[in-house]
Short mmCIF file of C-alpha atoms in Angstrom, two decimals:
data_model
loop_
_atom_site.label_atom_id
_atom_site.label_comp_id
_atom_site.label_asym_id
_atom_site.label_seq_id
_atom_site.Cartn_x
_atom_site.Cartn_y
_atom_site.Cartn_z
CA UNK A 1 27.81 9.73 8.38
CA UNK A 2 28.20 8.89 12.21
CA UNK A 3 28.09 13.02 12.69
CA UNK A 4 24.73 13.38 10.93
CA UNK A 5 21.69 13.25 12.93
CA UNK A 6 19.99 10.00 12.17
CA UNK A 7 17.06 10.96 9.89
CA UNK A 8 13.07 10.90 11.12
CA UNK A 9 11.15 7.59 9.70
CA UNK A 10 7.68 7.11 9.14
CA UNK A 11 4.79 4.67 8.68
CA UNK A 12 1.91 5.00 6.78
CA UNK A 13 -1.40 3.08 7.81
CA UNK A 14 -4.20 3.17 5.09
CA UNK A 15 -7.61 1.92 6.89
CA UNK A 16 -10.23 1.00 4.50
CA UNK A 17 -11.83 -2.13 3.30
CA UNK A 18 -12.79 -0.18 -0.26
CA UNK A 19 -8.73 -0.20 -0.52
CA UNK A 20 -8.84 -4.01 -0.04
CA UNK A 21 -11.21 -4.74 -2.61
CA UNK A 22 -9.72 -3.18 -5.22
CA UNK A 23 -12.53 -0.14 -5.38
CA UNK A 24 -10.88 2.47 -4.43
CA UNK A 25 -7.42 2.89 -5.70
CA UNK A 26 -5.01 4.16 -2.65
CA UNK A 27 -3.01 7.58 -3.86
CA UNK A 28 -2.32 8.76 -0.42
CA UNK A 29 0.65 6.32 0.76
CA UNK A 30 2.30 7.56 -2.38
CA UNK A 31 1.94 11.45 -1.74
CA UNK A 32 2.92 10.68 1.42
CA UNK A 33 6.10 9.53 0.05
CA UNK A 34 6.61 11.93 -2.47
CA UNK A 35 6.36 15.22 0.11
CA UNK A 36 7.91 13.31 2.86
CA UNK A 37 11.15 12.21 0.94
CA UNK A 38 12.84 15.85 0.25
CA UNK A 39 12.81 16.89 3.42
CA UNK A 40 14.67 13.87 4.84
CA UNK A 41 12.13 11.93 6.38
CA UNK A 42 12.16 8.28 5.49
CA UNK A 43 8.55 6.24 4.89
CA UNK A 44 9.74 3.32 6.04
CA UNK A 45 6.68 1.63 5.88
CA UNK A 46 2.93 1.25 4.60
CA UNK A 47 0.16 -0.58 6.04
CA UNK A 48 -3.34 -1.35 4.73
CA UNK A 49 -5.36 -3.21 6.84
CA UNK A 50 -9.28 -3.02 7.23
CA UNK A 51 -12.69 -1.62 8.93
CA UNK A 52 -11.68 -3.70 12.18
CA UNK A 53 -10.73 -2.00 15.43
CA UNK A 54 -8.29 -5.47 16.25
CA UNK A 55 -5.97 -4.90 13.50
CA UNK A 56 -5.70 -0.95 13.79
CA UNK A 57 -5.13 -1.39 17.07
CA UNK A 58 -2.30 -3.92 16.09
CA UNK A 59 -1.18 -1.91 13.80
CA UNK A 60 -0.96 1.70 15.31
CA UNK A 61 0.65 -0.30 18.26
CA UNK A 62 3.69 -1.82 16.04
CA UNK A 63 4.11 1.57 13.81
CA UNK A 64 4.36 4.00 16.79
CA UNK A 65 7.01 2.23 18.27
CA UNK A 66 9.44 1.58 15.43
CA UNK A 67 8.81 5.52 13.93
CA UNK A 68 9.34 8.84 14.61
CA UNK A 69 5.71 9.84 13.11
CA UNK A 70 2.91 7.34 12.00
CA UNK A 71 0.35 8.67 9.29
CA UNK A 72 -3.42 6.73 9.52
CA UNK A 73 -5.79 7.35 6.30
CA UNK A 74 -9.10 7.08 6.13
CA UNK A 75 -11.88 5.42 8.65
CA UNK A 76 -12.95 8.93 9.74
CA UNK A 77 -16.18 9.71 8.57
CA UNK A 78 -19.48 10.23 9.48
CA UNK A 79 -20.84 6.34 9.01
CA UNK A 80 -20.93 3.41 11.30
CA UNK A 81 -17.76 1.13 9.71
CA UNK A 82 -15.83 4.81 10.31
CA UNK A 83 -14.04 3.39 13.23
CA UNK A 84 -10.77 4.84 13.39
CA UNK A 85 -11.44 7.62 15.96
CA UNK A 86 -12.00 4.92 18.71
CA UNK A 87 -8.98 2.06 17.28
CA UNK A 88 -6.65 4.75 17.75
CA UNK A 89 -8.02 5.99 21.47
CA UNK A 90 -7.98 2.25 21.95
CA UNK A 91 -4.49 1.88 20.87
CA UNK A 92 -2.95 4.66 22.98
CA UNK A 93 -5.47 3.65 25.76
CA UNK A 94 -6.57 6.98 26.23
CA UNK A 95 -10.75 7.58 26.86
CA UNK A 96 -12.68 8.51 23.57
CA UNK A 97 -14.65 12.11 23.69
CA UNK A 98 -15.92 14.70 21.49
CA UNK A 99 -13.71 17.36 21.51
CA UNK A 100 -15.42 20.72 21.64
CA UNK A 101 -13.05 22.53 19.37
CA UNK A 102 -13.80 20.26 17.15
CA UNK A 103 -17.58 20.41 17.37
CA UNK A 104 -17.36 24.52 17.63
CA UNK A 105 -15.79 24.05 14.23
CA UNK A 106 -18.46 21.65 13.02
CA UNK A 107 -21.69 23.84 14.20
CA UNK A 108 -19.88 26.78 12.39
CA UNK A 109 -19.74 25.03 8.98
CA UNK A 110 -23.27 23.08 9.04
CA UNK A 111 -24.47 26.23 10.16
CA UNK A 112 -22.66 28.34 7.29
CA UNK A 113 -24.30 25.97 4.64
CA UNK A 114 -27.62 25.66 6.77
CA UNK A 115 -27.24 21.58 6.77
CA UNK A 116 -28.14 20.20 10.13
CA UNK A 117 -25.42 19.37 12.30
CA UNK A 118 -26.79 15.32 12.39
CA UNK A 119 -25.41 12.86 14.86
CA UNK A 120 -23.59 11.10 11.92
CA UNK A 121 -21.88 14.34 11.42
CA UNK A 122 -21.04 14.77 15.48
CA UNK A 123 -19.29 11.88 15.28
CA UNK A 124 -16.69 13.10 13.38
CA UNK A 125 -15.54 15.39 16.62
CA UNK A 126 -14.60 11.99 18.87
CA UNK A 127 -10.51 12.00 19.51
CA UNK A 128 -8.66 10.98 22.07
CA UNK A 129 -8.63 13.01 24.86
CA UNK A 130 -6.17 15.22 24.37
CA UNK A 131 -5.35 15.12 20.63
CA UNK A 132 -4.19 18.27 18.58
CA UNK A 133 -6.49 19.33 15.92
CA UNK A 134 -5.33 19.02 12.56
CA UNK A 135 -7.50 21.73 10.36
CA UNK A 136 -9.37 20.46 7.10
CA UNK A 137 -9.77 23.65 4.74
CA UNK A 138 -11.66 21.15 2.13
CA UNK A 139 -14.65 19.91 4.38
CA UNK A 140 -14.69 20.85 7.67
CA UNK A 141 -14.26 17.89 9.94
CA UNK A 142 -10.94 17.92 11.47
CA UNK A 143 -7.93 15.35 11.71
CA UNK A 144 -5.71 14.90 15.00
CA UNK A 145 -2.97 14.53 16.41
CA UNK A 146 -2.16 12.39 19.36
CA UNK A 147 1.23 11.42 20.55
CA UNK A 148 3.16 10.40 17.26
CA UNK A 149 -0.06 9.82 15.28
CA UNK A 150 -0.95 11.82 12.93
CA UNK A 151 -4.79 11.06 12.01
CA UNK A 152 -6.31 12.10 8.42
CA UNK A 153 -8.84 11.68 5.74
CA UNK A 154 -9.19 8.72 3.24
CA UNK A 155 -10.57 11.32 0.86
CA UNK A 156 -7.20 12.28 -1.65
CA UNK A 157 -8.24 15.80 -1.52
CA UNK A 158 -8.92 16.01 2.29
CA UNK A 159 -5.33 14.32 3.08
CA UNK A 160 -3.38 16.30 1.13
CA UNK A 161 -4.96 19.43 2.86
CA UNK A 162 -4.32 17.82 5.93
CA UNK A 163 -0.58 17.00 5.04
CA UNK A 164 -0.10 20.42 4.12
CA UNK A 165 -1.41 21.83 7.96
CA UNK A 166 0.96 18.82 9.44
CA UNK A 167 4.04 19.36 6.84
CA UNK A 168 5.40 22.83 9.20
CA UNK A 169 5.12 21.08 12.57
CA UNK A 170 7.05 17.92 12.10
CA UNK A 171 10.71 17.79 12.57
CA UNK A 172 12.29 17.61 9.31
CA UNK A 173 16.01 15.95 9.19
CA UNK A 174 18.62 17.78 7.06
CA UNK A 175 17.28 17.23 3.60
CA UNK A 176 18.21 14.01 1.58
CA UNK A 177 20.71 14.56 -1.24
CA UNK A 178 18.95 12.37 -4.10
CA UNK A 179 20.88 12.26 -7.81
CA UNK A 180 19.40 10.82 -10.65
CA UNK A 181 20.55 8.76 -13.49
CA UNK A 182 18.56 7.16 -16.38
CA UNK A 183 20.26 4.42 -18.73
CA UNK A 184 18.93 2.49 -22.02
CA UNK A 185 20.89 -0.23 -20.71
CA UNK A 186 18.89 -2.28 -19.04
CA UNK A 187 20.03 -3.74 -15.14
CA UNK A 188 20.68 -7.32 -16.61
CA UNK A 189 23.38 -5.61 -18.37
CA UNK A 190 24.71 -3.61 -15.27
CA UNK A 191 23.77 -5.16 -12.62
CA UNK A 192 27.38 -6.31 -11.51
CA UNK A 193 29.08 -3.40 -12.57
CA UNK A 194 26.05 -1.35 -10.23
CA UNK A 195 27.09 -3.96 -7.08
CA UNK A 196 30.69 -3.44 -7.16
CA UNK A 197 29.80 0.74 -7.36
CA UNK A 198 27.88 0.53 -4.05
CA UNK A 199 30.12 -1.46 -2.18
CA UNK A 200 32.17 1.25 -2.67
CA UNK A 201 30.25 4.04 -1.75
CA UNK A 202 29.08 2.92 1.49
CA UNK A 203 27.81 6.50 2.59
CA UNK A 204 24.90 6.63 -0.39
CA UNK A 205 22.18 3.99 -1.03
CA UNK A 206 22.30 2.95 -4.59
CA UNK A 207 18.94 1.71 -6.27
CA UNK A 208 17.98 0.70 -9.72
CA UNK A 209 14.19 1.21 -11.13
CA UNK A 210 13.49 -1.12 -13.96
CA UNK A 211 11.20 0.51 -16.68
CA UNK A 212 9.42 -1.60 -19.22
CA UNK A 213 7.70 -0.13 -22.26
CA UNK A 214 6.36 -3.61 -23.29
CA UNK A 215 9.56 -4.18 -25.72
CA UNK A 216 12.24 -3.31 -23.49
CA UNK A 217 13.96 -2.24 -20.65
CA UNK A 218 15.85 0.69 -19.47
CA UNK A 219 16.06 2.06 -16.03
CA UNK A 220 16.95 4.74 -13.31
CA UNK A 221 19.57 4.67 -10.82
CA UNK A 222 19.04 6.59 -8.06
CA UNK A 223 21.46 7.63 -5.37
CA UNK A 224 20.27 9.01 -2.03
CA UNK A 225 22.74 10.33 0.80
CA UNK A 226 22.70 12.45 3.78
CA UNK A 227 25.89 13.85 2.83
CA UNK A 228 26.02 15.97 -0.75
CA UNK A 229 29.60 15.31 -1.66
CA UNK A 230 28.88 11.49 -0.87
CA UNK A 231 26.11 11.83 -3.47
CA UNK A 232 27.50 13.60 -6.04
CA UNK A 233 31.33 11.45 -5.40
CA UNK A 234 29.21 8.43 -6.14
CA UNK A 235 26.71 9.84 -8.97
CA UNK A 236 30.32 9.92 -10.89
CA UNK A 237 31.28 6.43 -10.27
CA UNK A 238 28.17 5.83 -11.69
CA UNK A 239 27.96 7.85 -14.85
CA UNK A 240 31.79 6.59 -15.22
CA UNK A 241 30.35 2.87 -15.20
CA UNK A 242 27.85 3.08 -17.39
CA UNK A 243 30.19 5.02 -19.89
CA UNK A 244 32.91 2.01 -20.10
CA UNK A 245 29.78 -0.30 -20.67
CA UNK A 246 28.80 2.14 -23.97
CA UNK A 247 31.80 1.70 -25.38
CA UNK A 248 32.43 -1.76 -24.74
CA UNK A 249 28.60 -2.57 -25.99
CA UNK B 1 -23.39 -18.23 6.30
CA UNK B 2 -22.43 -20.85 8.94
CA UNK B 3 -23.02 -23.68 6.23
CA UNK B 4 -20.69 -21.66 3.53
CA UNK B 5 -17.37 -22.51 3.18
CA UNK B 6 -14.98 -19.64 4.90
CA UNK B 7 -14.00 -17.62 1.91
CA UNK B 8 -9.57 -17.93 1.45
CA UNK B 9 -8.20 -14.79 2.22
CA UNK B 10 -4.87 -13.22 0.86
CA UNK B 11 -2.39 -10.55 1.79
CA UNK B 12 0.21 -8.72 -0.84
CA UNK B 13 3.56 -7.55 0.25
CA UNK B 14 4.87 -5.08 -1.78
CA UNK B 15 8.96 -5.21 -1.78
CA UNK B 16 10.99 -1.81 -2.39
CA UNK B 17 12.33 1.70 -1.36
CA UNK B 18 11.38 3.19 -4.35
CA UNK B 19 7.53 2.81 -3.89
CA UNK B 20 8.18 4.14 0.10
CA UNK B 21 10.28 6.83 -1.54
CA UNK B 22 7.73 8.21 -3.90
CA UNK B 23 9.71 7.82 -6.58
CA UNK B 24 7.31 4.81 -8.26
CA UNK B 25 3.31 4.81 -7.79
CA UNK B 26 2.32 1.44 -6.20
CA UNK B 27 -0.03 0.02 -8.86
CA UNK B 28 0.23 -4.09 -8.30
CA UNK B 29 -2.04 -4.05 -4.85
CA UNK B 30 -4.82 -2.76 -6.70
CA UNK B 31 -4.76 -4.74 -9.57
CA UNK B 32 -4.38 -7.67 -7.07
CA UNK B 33 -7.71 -6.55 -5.46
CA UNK B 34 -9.52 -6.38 -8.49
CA UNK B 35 -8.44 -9.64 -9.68
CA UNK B 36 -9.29 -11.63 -6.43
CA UNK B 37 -12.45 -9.56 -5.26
CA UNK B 38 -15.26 -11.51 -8.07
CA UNK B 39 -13.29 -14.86 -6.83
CA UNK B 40 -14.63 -14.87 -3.80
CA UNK B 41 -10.44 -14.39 -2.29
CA UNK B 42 -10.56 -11.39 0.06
CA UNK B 43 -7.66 -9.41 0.40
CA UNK B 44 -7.09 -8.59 3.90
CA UNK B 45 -3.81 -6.83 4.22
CA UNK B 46 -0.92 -5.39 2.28
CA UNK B 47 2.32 -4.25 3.18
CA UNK B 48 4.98 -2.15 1.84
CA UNK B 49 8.58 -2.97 3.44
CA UNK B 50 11.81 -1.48 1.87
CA UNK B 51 14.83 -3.40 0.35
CA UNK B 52 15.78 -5.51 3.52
CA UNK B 53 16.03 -8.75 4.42
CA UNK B 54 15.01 -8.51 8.30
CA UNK B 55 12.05 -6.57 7.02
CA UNK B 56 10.78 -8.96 4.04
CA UNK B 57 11.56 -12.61 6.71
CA UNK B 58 8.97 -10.41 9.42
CA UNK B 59 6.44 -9.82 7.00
CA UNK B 60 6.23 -12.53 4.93
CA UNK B 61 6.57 -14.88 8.56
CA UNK B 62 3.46 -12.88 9.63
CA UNK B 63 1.36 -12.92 6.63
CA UNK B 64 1.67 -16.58 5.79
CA UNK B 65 0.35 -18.33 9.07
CA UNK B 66 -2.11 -16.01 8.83
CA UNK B 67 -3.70 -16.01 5.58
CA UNK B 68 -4.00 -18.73 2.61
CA UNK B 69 -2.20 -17.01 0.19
CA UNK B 70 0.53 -14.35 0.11
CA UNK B 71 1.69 -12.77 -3.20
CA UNK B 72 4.68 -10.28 -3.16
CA UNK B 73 6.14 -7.84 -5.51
CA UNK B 74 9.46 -6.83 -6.93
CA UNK B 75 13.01 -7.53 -5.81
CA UNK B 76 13.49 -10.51 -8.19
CA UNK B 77 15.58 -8.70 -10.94
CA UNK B 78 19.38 -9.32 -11.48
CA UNK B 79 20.69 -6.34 -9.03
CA UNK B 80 22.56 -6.50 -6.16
CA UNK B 81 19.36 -5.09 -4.48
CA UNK B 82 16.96 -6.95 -5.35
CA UNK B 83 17.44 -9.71 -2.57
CA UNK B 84 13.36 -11.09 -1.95
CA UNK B 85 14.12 -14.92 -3.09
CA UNK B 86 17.14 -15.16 -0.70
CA UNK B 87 14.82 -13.69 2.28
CA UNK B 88 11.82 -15.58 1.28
CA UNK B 89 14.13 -18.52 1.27
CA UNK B 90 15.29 -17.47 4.44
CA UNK B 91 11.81 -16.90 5.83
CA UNK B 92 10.91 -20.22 4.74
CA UNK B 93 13.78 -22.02 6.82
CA UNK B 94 14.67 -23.73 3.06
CA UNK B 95 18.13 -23.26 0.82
CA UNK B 96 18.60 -21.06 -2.26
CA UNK B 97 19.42 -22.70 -5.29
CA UNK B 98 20.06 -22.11 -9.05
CA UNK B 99 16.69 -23.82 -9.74
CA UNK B 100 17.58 -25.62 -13.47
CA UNK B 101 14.40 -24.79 -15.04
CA UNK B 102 14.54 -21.08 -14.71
CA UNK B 103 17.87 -21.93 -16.15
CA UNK B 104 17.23 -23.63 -18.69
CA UNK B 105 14.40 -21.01 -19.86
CA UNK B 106 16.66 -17.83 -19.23
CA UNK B 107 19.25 -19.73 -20.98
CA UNK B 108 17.36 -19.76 -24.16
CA UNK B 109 15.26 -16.75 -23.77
CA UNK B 110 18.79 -14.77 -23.90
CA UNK B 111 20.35 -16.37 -27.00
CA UNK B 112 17.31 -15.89 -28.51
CA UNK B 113 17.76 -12.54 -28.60
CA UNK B 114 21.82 -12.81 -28.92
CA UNK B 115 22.33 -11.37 -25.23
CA UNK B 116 24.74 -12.77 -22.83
CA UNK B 117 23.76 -14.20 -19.99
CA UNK B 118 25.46 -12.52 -17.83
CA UNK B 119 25.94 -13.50 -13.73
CA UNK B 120 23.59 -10.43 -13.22
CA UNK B 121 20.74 -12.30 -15.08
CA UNK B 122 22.13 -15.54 -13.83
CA UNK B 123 20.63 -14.27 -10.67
CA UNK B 124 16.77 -13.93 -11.46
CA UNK B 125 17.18 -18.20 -11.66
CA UNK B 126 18.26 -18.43 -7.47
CA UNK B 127 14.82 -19.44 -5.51
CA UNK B 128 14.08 -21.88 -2.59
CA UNK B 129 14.63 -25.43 -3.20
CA UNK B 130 11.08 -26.87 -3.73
CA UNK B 131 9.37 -24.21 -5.48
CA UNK B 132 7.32 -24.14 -8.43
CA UNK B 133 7.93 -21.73 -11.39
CA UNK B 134 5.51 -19.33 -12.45
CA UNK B 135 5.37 -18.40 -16.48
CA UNK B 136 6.34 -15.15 -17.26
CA UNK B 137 5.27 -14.45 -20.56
CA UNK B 138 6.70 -10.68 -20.48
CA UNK B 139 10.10 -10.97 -19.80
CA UNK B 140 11.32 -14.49 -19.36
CA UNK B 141 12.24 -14.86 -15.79
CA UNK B 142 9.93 -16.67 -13.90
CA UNK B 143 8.00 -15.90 -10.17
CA UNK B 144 7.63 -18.84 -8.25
CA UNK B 145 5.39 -19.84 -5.69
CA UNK B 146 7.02 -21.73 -2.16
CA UNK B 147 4.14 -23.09 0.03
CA UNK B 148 1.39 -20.39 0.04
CA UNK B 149 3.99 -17.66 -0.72
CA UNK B 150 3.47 -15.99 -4.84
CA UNK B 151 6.74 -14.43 -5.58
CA UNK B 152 6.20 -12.36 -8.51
CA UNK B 153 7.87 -9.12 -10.54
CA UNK B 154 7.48 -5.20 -9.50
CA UNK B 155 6.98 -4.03 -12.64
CA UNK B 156 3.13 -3.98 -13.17
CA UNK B 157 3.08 -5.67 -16.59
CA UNK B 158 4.75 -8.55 -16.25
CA UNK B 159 3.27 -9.04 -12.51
CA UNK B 160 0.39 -8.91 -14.22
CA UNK B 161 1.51 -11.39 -16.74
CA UNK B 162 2.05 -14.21 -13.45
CA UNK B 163 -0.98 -12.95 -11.99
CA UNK B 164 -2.87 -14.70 -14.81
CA UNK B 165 0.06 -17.48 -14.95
CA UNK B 166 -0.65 -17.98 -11.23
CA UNK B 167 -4.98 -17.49 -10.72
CA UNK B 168 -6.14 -20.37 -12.44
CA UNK B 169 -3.58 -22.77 -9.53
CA UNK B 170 -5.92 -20.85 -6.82
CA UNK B 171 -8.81 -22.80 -4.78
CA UNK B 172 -11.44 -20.42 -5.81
CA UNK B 173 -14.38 -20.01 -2.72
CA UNK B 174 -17.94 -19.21 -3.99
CA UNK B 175 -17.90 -15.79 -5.35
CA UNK B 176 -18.88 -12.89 -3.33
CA UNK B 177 -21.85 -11.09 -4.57
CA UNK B 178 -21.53 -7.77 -4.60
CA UNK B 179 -24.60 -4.71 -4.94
CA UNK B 180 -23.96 -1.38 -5.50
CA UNK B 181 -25.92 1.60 -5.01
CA UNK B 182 -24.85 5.42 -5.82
CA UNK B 183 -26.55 8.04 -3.75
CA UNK B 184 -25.99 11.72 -4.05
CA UNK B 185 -26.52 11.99 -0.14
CA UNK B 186 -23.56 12.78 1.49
CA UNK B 187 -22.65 10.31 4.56
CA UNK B 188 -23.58 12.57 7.07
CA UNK B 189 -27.26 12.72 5.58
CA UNK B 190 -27.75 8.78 5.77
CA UNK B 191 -24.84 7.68 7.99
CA UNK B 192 -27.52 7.32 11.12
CA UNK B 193 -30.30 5.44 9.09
CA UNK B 194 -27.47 3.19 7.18
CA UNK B 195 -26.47 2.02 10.43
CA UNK B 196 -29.68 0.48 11.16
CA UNK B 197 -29.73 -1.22 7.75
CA UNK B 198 -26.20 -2.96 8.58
CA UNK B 199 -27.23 -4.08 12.37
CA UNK B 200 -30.79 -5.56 10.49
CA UNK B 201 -28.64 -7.61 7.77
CA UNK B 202 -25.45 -9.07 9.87
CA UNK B 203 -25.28 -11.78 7.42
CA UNK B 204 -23.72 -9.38 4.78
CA UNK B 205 -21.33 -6.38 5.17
CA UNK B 206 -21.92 -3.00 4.35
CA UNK B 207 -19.68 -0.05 3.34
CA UNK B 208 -20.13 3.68 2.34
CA UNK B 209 -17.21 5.29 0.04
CA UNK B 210 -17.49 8.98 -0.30
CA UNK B 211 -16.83 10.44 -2.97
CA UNK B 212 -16.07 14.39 -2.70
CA UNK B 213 -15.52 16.48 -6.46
CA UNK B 214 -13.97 19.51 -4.89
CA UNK B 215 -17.45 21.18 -3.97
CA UNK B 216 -19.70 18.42 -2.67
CA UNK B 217 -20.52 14.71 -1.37
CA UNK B 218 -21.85 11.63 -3.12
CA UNK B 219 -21.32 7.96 -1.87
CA UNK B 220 -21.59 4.65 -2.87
CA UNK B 221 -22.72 1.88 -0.52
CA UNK B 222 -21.36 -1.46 -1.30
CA UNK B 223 -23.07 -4.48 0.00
CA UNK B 224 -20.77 -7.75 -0.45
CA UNK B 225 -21.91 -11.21 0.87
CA UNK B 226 -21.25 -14.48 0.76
CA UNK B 227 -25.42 -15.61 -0.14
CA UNK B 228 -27.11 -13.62 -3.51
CA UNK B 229 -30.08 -13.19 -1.52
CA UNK B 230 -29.15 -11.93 1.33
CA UNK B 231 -27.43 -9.55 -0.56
CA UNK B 232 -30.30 -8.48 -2.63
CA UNK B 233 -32.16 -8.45 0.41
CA UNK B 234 -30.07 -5.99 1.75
CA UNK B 235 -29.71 -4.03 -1.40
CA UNK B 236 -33.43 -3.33 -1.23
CA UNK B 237 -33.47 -2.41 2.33
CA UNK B 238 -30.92 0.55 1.50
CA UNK B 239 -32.32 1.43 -1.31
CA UNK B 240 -36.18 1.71 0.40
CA UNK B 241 -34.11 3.56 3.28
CA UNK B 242 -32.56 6.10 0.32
CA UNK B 243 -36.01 6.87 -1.13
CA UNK B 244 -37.33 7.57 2.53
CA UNK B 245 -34.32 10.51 2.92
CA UNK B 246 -35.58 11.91 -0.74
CA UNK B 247 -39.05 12.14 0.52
CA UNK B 248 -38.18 14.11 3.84
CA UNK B 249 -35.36 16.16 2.48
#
C-alpha cells in the first residue's frame, strides 16, 4: 500500500449542550460517517463538547491539526448560547465580522417572507474574516468555511444540506474497497480463527460487529482496503474460515 | 448556588471504527445522557476514538483527571480487535490479568449453555488488576469499573444492562431541576429578548433548541438549575417575556 496516496481523515465536533443532556439525540456525526466513508475519507474522530467558547476553542485547536478536514455542528443560530461563530474565529485567531455576502443573502430571504431581518437573525452572518460561504438551501443562514473547518448547522436537515454543498469541494482519496460478510456464528466462536486471518492480510483492516437480538448473537465482518484485490484476496480467507467452522460445528 | 454542592460531572468515550465508519448508529451516549441528566451528573463531553490503543490511553488519560466519572463503550468482546481493557490497563499504569471472578462466571455461564469456552471468550475475563466487576445480566461477561473509569459493552442492550448494574454505585448530587417551555417563535423572533432573561437569572442556565419540520421554526427553551426556585423563577420570566412577543406580533 506504500504506492497509494495516504487517504484524507476527518474529525467531527458536535457543539451543543442539548446533545449532552440527552435531549437532543445527535444523527449528524453518523451521516457524517456514512457519506464520508465511500469516498475514502476516514472520520477518525468525534467530539461533543458544550455551549463554552474554552473547550471549542480546545477542541477546533487539537482536530485541525491531526486532520485533513474538521466538521463543527451546531452552535450557529440566532440566540445568545449560539457561540460557535466567535470559538472558531477565536481558535484560528482571526477577527470576528459580519460578512456581507452573508447578510445580502439574509436581507433577501427575511425580505422574501416579509419577516424582519432582527439583530438575533444578523448574527447569524459573523465568520471569520475571510471564511468561504457554505450555502443553506433549507433556511437561509449560511455555514463557512475557514482554513480546514468546515462550519454547519446542528439542525439534521440543515447539515445534511450543508454536507451536500461541501461533499464536491473536498478532496476525496481513491475510494475505500469495503466487503461485507454476515455470520450466525457468533465472534466468541471465531474470534481466533478471525485473528490469525488478519495477521495475514496485513493490507485490509478486518473488523467484527457483534449483533444481539436479545437471545443471541451473530455478527458482520467487515473488510476495508485501499487496494481491491487486497479486499476481495482477504474477503476469501474469510468466507473460507467461517466455512471449515460450519462443518466442524 | 455557592452553598450547593458542585454537581459530579461525567464524560463517555465511545470505542470503535465501526461507529466513525458509519457502519453502526452511536446510540449508548444518549442513553447515557438521559440516564445521568434527572441525577443531577452532567455529562460534559464524549468522544468517539477508533480501535487503537494510543488513541483510547489519550482519551481516557484526559477525561479522567478531568471529570468524576468516565464510562466507555465497546471493545470488550473476545476479538482480536477489541483491545479497550489492555489500553485502559495501560492508561491506568496497572497490569492485565485473567481476573478469577469473570472466570469463574464465564466459566459457568458457557456450560450452561453447553458452549466451549474457547481462548476467544477466555478473553472478555483480562482487566486491570484491582478492578471491580460490573453484572451483566445480558450476556454474561462482565464491565468493570478501575478508579473512576466504567468499562462497559458496545452493544446498546447489554450496556444498558451495566448501566443499571453500575448507577446505583454513583454519588448522586442534588438533582437538577429542569423547566421546559415550547414556543412556536422561531429563535430569531425571541433570540434578542431571551438574552436578557439569561443575563437577569445567572444563577440558572438557559438554552433554546430549534426545532425546524421542513417548512418552519419552533423551539424549546430549557431552563436547568441547581435551586427549584430559581428555576421556576426563571421559567416565569420567559414565559411573561413569550406572552409579550404574542401581544406585539
Amino acid at each position: 500500500m506504500s504506492e497509494q496516496p495516504s487517504p484524507s481523515t476527518a474529525a467531527m465536533l458536535v457543539i451543543g449542550d442539548e446533545i449532552l443532556s440527552g435531549r437532543t439525540k445527535e444523527r449528524n456525526a453518523g451521516h457524517l460517517a456514512e457519506r464520508l466513508d465511500p469516498v475514502g475519507i476516514a472520520l477518525r474522530e468525534i467530539r461533543v463538547v458544550p455551549d463554552e467558547t474554552a473547550r471549542i476553542v480546545e477542541a477546533v485547536d487539537y482536530l485541525r491539526d491531526r486532520h485533513t478536514y474538521v466538521f463543527t455542528s451546531g452552535g450557529i443560530g440566532p440566540t445568545h448560547d449560539d457561540i460557535t461563530a466567535e470559538a472558531i474565529a477565536k481558535a484560528l485567531d482571526r477577527p470576528l465580522i459580519e460578512d456581507p455576502r452573508a447578510v445580502a443573502i439574509l436581507e433577501k430571504h427575511y425580505a422574501e417572507r416579509q419577516l424582519p431581518f432582527t439583530a438575533a437573525r444578523r448574527r447569524m452572518t459573523r465568520m471569520p474574516e475571510g471564511a468561504t460561504l457554505i450555502e443553506n438551501r433549507v433556511s437561509g443562514a449560511p455555514g463557512f468555511v475557514i482554513e480546514n473547518v468546515h462550519v454547519m448547522a446542528g439542525v439534521p436537515s440543515i447539515f445534511e444540506a450543508m454536507l451536500d454543498a461541501v461533499l464536491p469541494t473536498l478532496k476525496l482519496s481513491r475510494p475505500l474497497t469495503i466487503r461485507t460478510i454476515a455470520t450466525d456464528f457468533g465472534e466468541g466462536t471465531f474470534g481466533e480463527a478471525l485473528a490469525r486471518v488478519a495477521a495475514d492480510h496485513p493490507n485490509v483492516a478486518i473488523g467484527s460487529y457483534p449483533r444481539h437480538d436479545g437471545t443471541r448473537y451473530s455478527a458482520e465482518i467487515v473488510i476495508r482496503g485501499l487496494d481491491s484485490e487486497d479486499a476481495d484476496v482477504a474477503r476469501i480467507a474469510v468466507a473460507s474460515m467461517l466455512e471449515n467452522l460450519a462443518e466442524t460445528d
